[in-house]
Amino acid sequence: MREKILNNATDLFLNYGFKSVTMDDISNNLGISKKTIYQHFQNKTSLVEAVSMHVFENISCGINEICNSKKNPIEEIFDIKKFVMEHLKDEKSSPQYQLQKYYPKIFTTLKKKQFEVMQECVKDNLNRGIEQGIYRPNINIEFISRIYFHCMTILKDNELFPLNHFSMNTLLDNYLEYHVRGISTEKGLLTLNKFINNQS
């Protein structure tokens, strides 16, 4: 039952937001009493935390699989973006922004975990890109991996990029192209242009 509640709550939170969805909504959606939910989760905050970590673990596993396949580094970052968007329901409800606003402690813990996973993945991507002659050999990997994480996080700021003006999918595509163009060699730019043309 715990797994069933977790999966259902994940779906509702990602579609409608952590703030909007109530424990009544979850119990009604599942056709169970709130008492049953509280047997597994002490309160809404503990459920939000469990959902956040559940989504994080699922996405981390998927990102690791993509990274382990050792694809072309440029194709890899777009594949990761596609995978993350599918698992976050295209961020219709801006879940990360709501988490930061209404559950700051959970957000801080999650952000730290995200940083650790992304640092390893991005550094590996940058090193392989340099080895393959796709990225410039003189780039500062430590700086770029950190600025990459910060920029990806800031894109989810609903005040800076309101979802009624910016599609998250388009924002990420624009940022990834901006990122790759800034670090690529001529060979890398040819690879990027070919990849973008094939996507359109």
Coordinates of C-alpha atoms in Angstrom, one line a residue:
M1 CA 0.0 0.0 0.0
R2 CA 2.9 2.4 0.8
E3 CA 4.2 2.0 -2.8
K4 CA 0.7 2.6 -4.2
I5 CA 0.3 5.8 -2.2
L6 CA 3.8 7.0 -3.1
N7 CA 3.2 6.4 -6.9
N8 CA -0.2 8.1 -6.8
A9 CA 1.0 11.1 -4.8
T10 CA 4.0 11.4 -7.2
D11 CA 1.7 11.6 -10.2
L12 CA -0.6 14.2 -8.5
F13 CA 2.2 16.3 -7.2
L14 CA 4.0 16.5 -10.5
N15 CA 0.8 17.3 -12.4
Y16 CA -0.7 19.8 -10.0
G17 CA 2.0 20.9 -7.6
F18 CA 3.1 20.2 -4.1
K19 CA 1.0 23.1 -2.7
S20 CA -2.2 22.5 -4.6
V21 CA -2.6 18.7 -3.9
T22 CA -4.1 17.9 -0.5
M23 CA -4.2 14.7 1.5
D24 CA -7.9 14.6 0.7
D25 CA -7.1 14.7 -3.0
I26 CA -4.7 11.8 -2.7
S27 CA -7.1 9.7 -0.6
N28 CA -10.0 10.4 -3.0
N29 CA -7.9 9.6 -6.0
L30 CA -6.9 6.2 -4.4
G31 CA -10.3 5.5 -3.0
I32 CA -8.9 5.0 0.5
S33 CA -9.2 6.9 3.8
K34 CA -6.7 9.5 4.9
K35 CA -6.2 7.3 8.0
T36 CA -4.7 4.7 5.7
I37 CA -2.3 7.2 4.3
Y38 CA -1.3 8.4 7.8
Q39 CA -0.4 4.8 8.7
H40 CA 2.4 5.0 6.1
F41 CA 3.2 8.7 6.2
Q42 CA 3.1 10.8 9.3
N43 CA 1.9 14.0 7.6
K44 CA 1.9 15.8 4.2
T45 CA 5.5 17.0 4.7
S46 CA 6.8 13.4 5.2
L47 CA 4.9 12.4 2.0
V48 CA 6.3 15.3 0.0
E49 CA 9.8 14.3 1.2
A50 CA 9.2 10.6 0.2
V51 CA 7.9 11.6 -3.2
S52 CA 10.9 14.0 -3.8
M53 CA 13.4 11.3 -2.9
H54 CA 11.5 8.7 -4.9
V55 CA 11.5 10.9 -8.1
F56 CA 15.2 11.8 -7.5
E57 CA 16.3 8.2 -7.2
N58 CA 14.3 7.2 -10.4
I59 CA 15.8 10.1 -12.4
S60 CA 19.3 9.5 -11.0
C61 CA 19.2 5.8 -12.1
G62 CA 18.0 6.8 -15.6
I63 CA 20.8 9.4 -15.9
N64 CA 23.4 6.9 -14.8
E65 CA 22.2 4.5 -17.4
I66 CA 22.5 7.1 -20.1
C67 CA 25.9 8.2 -18.9
N68 CA 27.1 4.6 -18.8
S69 CA 26.2 4.0 -22.4
K70 CA 29.0 6.5 -23.3
K71 CA 27.2 8.1 -26.3
N72 CA 28.4 11.1 -28.2
P73 CA 28.7 13.7 -25.4
I74 CA 26.5 16.2 -27.2
E75 CA 23.8 13.7 -27.9
E76 CA 24.1 12.5 -24.3
I77 CA 23.1 15.8 -22.7
F78 CA 20.0 16.1 -24.9
D79 CA 19.0 12.5 -24.1
I80 CA 19.3 13.3 -20.4
K81 CA 17.1 16.4 -20.8
K82 CA 14.5 14.3 -22.7
F83 CA 14.5 11.6 -20.1
V84 CA 14.2 14.1 -17.2
M85 CA 11.3 16.0 -18.9
E86 CA 9.4 12.7 -19.4
H87 CA 9.7 11.9 -15.7
L88 CA 8.8 15.4 -14.5
K89 CA 5.6 15.6 -16.7
D90 CA 7.2 18.5 -18.6
E91 CA 7.2 20.4 -15.2
K92 CA 3.6 21.7 -15.9
S93 CA 3.2 22.6 -12.2
S94 CA 6.8 23.8 -11.6
P95 CA 7.3 21.2 -8.8
Q96 CA 10.9 22.2 -8.0
Y97 CA 9.9 25.9 -7.6
Q98 CA 6.9 24.9 -5.3
L99 CA 9.2 22.7 -3.3
Q100 CA 11.6 25.6 -2.8
K101 CA 8.9 27.9 -1.8
Y102 CA 6.8 25.7 0.5
Y103 CA 9.2 23.0 1.7
P104 CA 12.6 24.7 1.8
K105 CA 14.3 22.1 4.0
I106 CA 13.4 19.3 1.6
F107 CA 14.4 21.4 -1.4
T108 CA 17.9 22.1 0.2
T109 CA 18.5 18.4 0.8
L110 CA 17.3 17.5 -2.7
K111 CA 19.4 20.3 -4.4
K112 CA 22.6 19.0 -2.6
K113 CA 21.9 15.4 -3.9
Q114 CA 21.2 16.7 -7.4
F115 CA 24.4 18.7 -7.4
E116 CA 26.5 15.6 -6.5
V117 CA 24.9 13.5 -9.3
M118 CA 25.1 16.2 -11.9
Q119 CA 28.7 17.2 -11.1
E120 CA 29.9 13.6 -11.7
C121 CA 27.9 13.3 -14.9
V122 CA 28.8 16.7 -16.4
K123 CA 32.5 16.4 -15.6
D124 CA 32.6 13.0 -17.3
N125 CA 30.7 14.5 -20.3
L126 CA 33.2 17.4 -20.5
N127 CA 36.3 15.1 -20.3
R128 CA 35.0 12.8 -23.0
G129 CA 34.1 15.8 -25.2
I130 CA 37.6 17.1 -24.9
E131 CA 39.1 13.6 -25.6
Q132 CA 37.0 13.3 -28.7
G133 CA 37.9 16.8 -30.0
I134 CA 34.3 18.0 -29.6
Y135 CA 34.9 20.4 -26.7
R136 CA 37.8 22.9 -26.5
P137 CA 40.8 21.5 -24.6
N138 CA 41.3 24.7 -22.6
I139 CA 37.8 24.8 -20.9
N140 CA 37.8 24.9 -17.1
I141 CA 35.9 21.8 -16.2
E142 CA 35.3 22.6 -12.5
F143 CA 33.9 26.0 -13.4
I144 CA 31.7 24.8 -16.3
S145 CA 30.2 21.9 -14.3
R146 CA 29.2 24.2 -11.5
I147 CA 27.8 27.0 -13.7
Y148 CA 25.9 24.3 -15.7
F149 CA 24.2 23.1 -12.5
H150 CA 23.4 26.6 -11.4
C151 CA 21.9 27.6 -14.8
M152 CA 19.8 24.4 -15.0
T153 CA 18.5 25.2 -11.6
I154 CA 17.7 28.8 -12.3
L155 CA 15.6 27.8 -15.4
K156 CA 13.1 26.3 -13.0
D157 CA 12.6 29.7 -11.2
N158 CA 9.0 30.4 -12.0
E159 CA 9.4 34.1 -11.2
L160 CA 12.3 34.6 -13.6
F161 CA 10.9 32.2 -16.3
P162 CA 7.1 32.1 -15.8
L163 CA 5.6 28.9 -17.4
N164 CA 2.9 30.9 -19.1
H165 CA 5.6 32.7 -21.1
F166 CA 8.3 30.0 -21.4
S167 CA 7.9 26.3 -22.1
M168 CA 10.3 24.3 -19.9
N169 CA 11.2 22.1 -22.9
T170 CA 12.1 25.1 -25.0
L171 CA 14.0 26.7 -22.2
L172 CA 16.2 23.6 -21.7
D173 CA 16.7 23.2 -25.5
N174 CA 17.8 26.9 -25.7
Y175 CA 20.1 26.6 -22.7
L176 CA 21.7 23.3 -23.9
E177 CA 22.5 24.8 -27.3
Y178 CA 23.9 27.9 -25.6
H179 CA 26.1 25.7 -23.3
V180 CA 27.4 23.5 -26.1
R181 CA 28.1 26.4 -28.5
G182 CA 30.2 28.0 -25.7
I183 CA 32.5 25.1 -25.2
S184 CA 32.7 23.4 -28.6
T185 CA 35.4 23.1 -31.2
E186 CA 34.5 23.4 -34.9
K187 CA 34.0 19.6 -34.9
G188 CA 31.6 20.0 -32.0
L189 CA 29.6 22.7 -33.7
L190 CA 29.2 20.5 -36.7
T191 CA 28.0 17.7 -34.5
L192 CA 25.6 20.0 -32.7
N193 CA 24.2 21.5 -35.9
K194 CA 23.7 18.0 -37.3
F195 CA 22.0 16.8 -34.2
I196 CA 19.6 19.9 -34.1
N197 CA 18.8 19.5 -37.8
N198 CA 17.9 15.8 -37.2
Q199 CA 15.7 16.7 -34.3
S200 CA 13.7 19.3 -36.2

